[in-house]
CSV table of C-alpha atoms in Angstrom, one decimal:
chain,number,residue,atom,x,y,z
A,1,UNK,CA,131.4,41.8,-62.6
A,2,UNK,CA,131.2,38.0,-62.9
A,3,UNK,CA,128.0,36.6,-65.3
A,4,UNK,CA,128.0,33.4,-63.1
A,5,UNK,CA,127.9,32.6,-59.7
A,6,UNK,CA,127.3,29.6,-57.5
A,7,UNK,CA,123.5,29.5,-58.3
A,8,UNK,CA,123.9,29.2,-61.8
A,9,UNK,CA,125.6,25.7,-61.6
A,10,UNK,CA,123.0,22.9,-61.4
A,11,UNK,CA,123.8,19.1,-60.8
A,12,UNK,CA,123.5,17.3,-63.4
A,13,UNK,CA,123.7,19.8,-66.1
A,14,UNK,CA,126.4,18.2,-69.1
A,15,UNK,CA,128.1,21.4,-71.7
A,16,UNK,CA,131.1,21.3,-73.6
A,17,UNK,CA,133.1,24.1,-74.4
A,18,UNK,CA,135.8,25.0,-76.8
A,19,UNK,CA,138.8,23.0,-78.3
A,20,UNK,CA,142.1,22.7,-78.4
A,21,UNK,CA,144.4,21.1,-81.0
A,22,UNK,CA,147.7,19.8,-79.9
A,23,UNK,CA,150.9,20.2,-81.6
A,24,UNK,CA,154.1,18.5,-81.8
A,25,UNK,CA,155.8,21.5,-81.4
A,26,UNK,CA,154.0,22.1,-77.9
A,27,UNK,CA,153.8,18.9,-76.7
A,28,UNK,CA,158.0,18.7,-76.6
A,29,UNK,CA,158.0,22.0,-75.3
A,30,UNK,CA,155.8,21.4,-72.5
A,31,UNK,CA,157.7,18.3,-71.4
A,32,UNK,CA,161.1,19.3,-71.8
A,33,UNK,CA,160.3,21.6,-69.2
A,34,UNK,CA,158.2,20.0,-66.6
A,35,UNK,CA,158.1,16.4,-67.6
A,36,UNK,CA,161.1,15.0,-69.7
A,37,UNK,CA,160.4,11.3,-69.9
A,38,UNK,CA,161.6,10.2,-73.1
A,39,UNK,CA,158.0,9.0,-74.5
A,40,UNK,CA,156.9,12.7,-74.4
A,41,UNK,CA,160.2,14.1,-76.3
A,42,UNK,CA,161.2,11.8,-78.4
A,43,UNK,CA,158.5,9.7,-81.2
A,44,UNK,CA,161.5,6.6,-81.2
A,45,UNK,CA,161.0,6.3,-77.5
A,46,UNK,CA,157.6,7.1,-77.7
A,47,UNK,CA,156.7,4.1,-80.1
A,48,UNK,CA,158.7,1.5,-77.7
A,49,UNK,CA,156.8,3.0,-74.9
A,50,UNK,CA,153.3,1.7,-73.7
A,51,UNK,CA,152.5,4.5,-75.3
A,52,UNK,CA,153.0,3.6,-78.5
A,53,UNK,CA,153.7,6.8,-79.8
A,54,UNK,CA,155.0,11.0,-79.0
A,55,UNK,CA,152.1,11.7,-76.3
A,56,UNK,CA,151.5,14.6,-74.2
A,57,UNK,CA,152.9,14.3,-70.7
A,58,UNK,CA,149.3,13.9,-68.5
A,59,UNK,CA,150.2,17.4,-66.7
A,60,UNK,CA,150.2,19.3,-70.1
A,61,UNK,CA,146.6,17.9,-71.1
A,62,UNK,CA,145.5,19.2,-67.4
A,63,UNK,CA,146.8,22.3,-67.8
A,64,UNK,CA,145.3,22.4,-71.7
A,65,UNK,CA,142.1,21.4,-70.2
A,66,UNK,CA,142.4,24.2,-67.6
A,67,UNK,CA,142.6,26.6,-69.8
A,68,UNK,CA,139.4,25.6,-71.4
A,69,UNK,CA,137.9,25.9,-68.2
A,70,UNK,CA,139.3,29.3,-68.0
A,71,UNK,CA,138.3,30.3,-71.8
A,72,UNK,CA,134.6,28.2,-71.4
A,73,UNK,CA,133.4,30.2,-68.2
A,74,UNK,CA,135.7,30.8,-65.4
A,75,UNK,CA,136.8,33.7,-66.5
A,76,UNK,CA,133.7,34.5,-66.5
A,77,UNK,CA,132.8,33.0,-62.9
A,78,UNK,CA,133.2,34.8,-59.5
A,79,UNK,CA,135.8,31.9,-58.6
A,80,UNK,CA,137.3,31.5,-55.5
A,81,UNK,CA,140.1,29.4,-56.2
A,82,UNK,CA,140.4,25.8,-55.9
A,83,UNK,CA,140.8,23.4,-53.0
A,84,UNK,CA,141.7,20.3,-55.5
A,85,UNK,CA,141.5,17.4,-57.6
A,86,UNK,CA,139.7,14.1,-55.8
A,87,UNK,CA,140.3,12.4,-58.9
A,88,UNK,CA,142.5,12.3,-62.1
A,89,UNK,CA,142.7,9.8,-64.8
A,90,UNK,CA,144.2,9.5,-67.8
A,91,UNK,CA,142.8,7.2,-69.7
A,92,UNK,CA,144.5,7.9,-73.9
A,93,UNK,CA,147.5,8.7,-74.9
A,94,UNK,CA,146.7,12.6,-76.2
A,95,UNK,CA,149.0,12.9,-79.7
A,96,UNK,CA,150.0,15.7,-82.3
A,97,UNK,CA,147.1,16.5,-84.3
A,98,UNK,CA,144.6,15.9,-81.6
A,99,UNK,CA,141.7,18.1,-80.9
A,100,UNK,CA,140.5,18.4,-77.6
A,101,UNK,CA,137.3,19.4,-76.1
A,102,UNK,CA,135.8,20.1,-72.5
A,103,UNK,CA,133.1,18.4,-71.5
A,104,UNK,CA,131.7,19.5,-67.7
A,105,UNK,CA,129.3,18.0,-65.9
A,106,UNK,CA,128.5,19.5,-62.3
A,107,UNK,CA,128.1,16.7,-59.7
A,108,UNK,CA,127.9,18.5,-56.7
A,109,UNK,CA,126.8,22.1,-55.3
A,110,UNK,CA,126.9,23.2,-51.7
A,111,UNK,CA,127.0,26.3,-49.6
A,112,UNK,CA,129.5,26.9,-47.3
A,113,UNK,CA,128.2,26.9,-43.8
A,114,UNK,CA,131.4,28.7,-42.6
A,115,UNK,CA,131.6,30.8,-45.3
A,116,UNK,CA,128.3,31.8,-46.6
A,117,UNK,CA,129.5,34.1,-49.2
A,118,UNK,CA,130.5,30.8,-51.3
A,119,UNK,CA,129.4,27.7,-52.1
A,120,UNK,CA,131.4,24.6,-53.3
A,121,UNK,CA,130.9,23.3,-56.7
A,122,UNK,CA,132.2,19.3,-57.7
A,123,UNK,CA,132.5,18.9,-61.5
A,124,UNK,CA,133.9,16.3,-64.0
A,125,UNK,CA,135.9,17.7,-66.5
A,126,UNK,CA,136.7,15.5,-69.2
A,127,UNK,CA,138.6,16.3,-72.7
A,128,UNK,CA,137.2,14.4,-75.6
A,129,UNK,CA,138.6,13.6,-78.8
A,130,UNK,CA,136.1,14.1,-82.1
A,131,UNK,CA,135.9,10.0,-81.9
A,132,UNK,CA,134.7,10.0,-78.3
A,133,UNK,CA,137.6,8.8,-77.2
A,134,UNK,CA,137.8,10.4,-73.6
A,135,UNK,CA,141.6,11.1,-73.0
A,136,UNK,CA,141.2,12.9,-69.6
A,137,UNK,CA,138.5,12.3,-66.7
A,138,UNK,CA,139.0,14.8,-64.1
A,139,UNK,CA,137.1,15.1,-60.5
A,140,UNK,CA,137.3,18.7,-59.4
A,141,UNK,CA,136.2,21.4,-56.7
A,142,UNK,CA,136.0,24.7,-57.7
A,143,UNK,CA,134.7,27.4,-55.0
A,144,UNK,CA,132.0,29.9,-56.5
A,145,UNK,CA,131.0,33.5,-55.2
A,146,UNK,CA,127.0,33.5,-54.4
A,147,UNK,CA,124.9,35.9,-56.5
A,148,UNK,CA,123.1,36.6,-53.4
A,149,UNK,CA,124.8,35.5,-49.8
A,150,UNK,CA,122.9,35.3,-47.2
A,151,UNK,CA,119.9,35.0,-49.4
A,152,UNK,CA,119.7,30.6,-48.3
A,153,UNK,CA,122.0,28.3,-46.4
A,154,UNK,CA,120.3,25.6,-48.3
B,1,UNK,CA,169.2,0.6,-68.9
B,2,UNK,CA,167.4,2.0,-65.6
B,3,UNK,CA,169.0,2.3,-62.3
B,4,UNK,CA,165.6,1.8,-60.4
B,5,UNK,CA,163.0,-1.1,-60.7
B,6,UNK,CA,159.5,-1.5,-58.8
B,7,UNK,CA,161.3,-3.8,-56.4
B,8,UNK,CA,163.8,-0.9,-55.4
B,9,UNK,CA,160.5,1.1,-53.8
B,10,UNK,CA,160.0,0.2,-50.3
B,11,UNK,CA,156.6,0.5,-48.9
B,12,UNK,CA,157.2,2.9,-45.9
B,13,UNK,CA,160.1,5.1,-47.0
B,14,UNK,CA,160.6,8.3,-47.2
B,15,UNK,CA,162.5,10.4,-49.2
B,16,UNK,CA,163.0,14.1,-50.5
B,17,UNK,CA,164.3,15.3,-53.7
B,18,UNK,CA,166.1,18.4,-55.3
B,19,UNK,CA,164.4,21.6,-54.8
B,20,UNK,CA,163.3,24.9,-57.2
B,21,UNK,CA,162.5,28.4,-56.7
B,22,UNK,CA,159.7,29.8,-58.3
B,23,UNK,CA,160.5,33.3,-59.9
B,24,UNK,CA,157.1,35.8,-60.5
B,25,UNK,CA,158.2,35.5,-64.6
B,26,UNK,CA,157.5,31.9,-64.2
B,27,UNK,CA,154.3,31.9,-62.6
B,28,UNK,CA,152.7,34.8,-65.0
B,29,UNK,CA,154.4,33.6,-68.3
B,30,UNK,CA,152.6,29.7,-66.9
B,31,UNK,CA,149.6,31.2,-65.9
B,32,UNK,CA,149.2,33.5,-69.1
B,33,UNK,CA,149.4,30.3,-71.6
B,34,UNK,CA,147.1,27.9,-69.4
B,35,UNK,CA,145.2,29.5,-66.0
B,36,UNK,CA,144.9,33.0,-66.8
B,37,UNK,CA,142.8,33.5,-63.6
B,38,UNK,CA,143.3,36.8,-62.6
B,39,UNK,CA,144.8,35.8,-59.3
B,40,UNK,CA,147.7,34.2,-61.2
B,41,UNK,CA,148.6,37.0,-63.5
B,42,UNK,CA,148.3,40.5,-61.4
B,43,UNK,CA,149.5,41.0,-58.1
B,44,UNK,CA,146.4,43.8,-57.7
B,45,UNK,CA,144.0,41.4,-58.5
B,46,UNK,CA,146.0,38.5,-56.2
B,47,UNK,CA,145.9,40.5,-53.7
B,48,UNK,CA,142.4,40.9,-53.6
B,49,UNK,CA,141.4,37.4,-54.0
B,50,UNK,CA,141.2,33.9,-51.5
B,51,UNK,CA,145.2,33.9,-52.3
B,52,UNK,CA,146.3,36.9,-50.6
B,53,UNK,CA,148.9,37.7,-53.4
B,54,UNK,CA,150.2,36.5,-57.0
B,55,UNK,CA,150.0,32.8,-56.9
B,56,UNK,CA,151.1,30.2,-59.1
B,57,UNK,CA,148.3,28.5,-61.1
B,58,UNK,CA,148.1,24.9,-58.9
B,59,UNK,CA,148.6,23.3,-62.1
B,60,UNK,CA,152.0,25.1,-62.4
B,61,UNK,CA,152.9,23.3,-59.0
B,62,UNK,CA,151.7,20.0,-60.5
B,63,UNK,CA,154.1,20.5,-63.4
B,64,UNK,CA,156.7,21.8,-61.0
B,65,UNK,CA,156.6,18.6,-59.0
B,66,UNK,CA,156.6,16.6,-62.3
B,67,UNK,CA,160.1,17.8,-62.9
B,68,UNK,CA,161.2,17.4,-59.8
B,69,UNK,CA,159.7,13.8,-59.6
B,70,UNK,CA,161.7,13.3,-63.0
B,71,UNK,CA,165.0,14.5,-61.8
B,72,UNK,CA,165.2,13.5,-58.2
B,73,UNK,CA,164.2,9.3,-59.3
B,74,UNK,CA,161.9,8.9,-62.0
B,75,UNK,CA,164.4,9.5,-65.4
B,76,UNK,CA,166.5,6.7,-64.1
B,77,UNK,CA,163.6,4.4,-63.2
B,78,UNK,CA,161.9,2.0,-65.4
B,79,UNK,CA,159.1,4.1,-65.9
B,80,UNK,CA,156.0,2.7,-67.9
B,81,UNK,CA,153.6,5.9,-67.3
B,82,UNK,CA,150.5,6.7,-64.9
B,83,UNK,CA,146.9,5.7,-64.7
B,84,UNK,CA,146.6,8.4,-63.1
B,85,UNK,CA,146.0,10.8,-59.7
B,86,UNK,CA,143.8,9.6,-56.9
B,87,UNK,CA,144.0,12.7,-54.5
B,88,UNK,CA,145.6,16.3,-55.7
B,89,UNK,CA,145.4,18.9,-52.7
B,90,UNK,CA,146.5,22.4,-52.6
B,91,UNK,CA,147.1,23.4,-49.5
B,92,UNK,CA,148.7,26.9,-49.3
B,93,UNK,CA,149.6,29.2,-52.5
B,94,UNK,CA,152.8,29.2,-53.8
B,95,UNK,CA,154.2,32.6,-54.4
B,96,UNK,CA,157.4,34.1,-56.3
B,97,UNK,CA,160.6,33.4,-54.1
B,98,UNK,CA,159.2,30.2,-52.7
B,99,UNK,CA,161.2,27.4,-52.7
B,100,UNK,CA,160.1,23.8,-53.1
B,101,UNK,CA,161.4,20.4,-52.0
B,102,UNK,CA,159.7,17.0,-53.1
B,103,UNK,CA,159.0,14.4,-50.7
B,104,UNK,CA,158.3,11.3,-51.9
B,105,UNK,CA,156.4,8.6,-49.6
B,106,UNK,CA,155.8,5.2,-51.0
B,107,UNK,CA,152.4,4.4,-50.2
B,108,UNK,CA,151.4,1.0,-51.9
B,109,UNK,CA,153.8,-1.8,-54.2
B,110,UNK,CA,151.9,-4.7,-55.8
B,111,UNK,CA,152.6,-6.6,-58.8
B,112,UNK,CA,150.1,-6.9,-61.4
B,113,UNK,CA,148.4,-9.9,-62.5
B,114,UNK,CA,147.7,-8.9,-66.0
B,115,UNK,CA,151.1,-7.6,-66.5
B,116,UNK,CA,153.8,-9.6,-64.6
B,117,UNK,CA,156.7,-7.1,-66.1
B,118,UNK,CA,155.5,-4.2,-64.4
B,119,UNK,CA,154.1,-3.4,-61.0
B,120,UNK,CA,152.4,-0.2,-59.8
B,121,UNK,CA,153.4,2.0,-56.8
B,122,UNK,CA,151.2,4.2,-55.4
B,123,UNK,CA,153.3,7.0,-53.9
B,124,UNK,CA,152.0,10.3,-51.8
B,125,UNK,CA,153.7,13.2,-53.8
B,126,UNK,CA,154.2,16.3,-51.4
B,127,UNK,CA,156.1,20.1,-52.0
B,128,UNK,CA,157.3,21.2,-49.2
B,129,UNK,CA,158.4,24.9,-48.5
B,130,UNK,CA,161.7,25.5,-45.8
B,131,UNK,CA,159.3,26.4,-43.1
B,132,UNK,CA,157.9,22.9,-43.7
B,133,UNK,CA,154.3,24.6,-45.5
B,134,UNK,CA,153.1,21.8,-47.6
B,135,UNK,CA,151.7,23.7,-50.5
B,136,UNK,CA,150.6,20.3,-52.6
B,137,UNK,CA,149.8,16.8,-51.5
B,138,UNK,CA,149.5,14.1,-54.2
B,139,UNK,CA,148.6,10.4,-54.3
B,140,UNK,CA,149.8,9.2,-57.7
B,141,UNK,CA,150.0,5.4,-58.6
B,142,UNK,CA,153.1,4.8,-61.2
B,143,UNK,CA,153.7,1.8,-63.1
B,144,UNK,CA,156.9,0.6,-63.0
B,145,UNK,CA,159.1,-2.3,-64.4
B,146,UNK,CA,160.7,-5.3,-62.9
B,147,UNK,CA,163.4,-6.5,-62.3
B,148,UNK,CA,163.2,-9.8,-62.5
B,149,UNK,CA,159.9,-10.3,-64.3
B,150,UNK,CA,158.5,-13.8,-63.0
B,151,UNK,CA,160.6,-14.3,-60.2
B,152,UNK,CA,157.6,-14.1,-58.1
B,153,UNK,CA,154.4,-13.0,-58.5
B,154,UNK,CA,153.8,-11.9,-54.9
């Protein structure tokens, strides 16, 4: 049984939840499998890169800040899946020895007319560095179980 | 040196890359590490949800078409990184014995201002399985280096 559903996700609200600090070791791994451009293996080609350094490929600090999201409450959400991203930006190069955390902020909430057993929630999801420095800024739908369907078609 | 420079991407054209098969140890041992949503771990608990089945994290099909962008043009292109994603859709899940093929549309070419030795193309980023099921559909800008920097600043 889920602890949150739809209802308990109001705009406007702003938490952040856990961290994550990245490694060297991880960030090679991660891109020698998905994303092998040399400014993600290698810190030479990294520091002739815009760059300027060994940086995460963009697709390992999404999935590291999914996994927040996972840890910080959808696990613990009666989620529905997702039906995408309207926005993704990375804004920092994300480096060994940088800790990450989520910030969410929920934008948007709305039942689903055709589907009243769910609404859709819009959040930004960004990771933030202990300097501020926000390395990720992430525009996101997530579809939420209702607590109580039927209950309002607001 | 690079084979590929902004000027080699034609507004307009259409192309499709190499392909990969997605195995059930992939999509758990992804899934497990970054989205361990029940529906991406368990093939009970896949079953039961929006998915219909096991399905890969969408952010394992991100990374998936990362590679794929790498191998099929982007390792021998003069690759300067990404701002970032404008539009990331999942369409359909993406299950264990799928295969997927990149299709790469070039969307946008303009040279920037700021920067005359790079240009960013915006391209739309789609996996497609054999039955033709697009299971994601991407809009990703890229920056890219010229050619001939200077020769015209069009």
């Amino acid at each position: 049984m889920a602890d949150f559903f739809f209802e308990d996700f109001i705009v406007g609200e702003v938490k952040t939840f856990g961290s994550h600090t990245m490694t060297e070791e991880e960030i090679v791994t991660f891109a020698r499998e998905f994303d092998p451009q040399p400014m993600h293996i290698d810190a030479a080609a990294g520091a002739k890169s815009v760059l300027g350094g060994l940086a995460a490929s963009g697709w390992h600090t999404c999935a590291i800040m999914m996994r927040l999201i996972c840890d910080g409450f959808l696990l613990r959400t009666a989620g529905m899946g997702s039906p995408g991203v309207t926005e993704n930006n990375w804004l920092a190069p994300v480096r060994p020895g940088d800790t990450l955390t989520l910030r969410r902020t929920v934008l948007e909430a709305r039942t689903s007319k055709s589907r009243p057993e769910m609404g859709l929630a819009t959040f930004r999801f960004e990771l933030v560095k202990p300097d501020k420095t926000v390395v990720v800024d992430q525009t996101c739908v997530i579809m939420i179980g209702r607590r109580n369907p039927g209950a309002r078609l607001a």
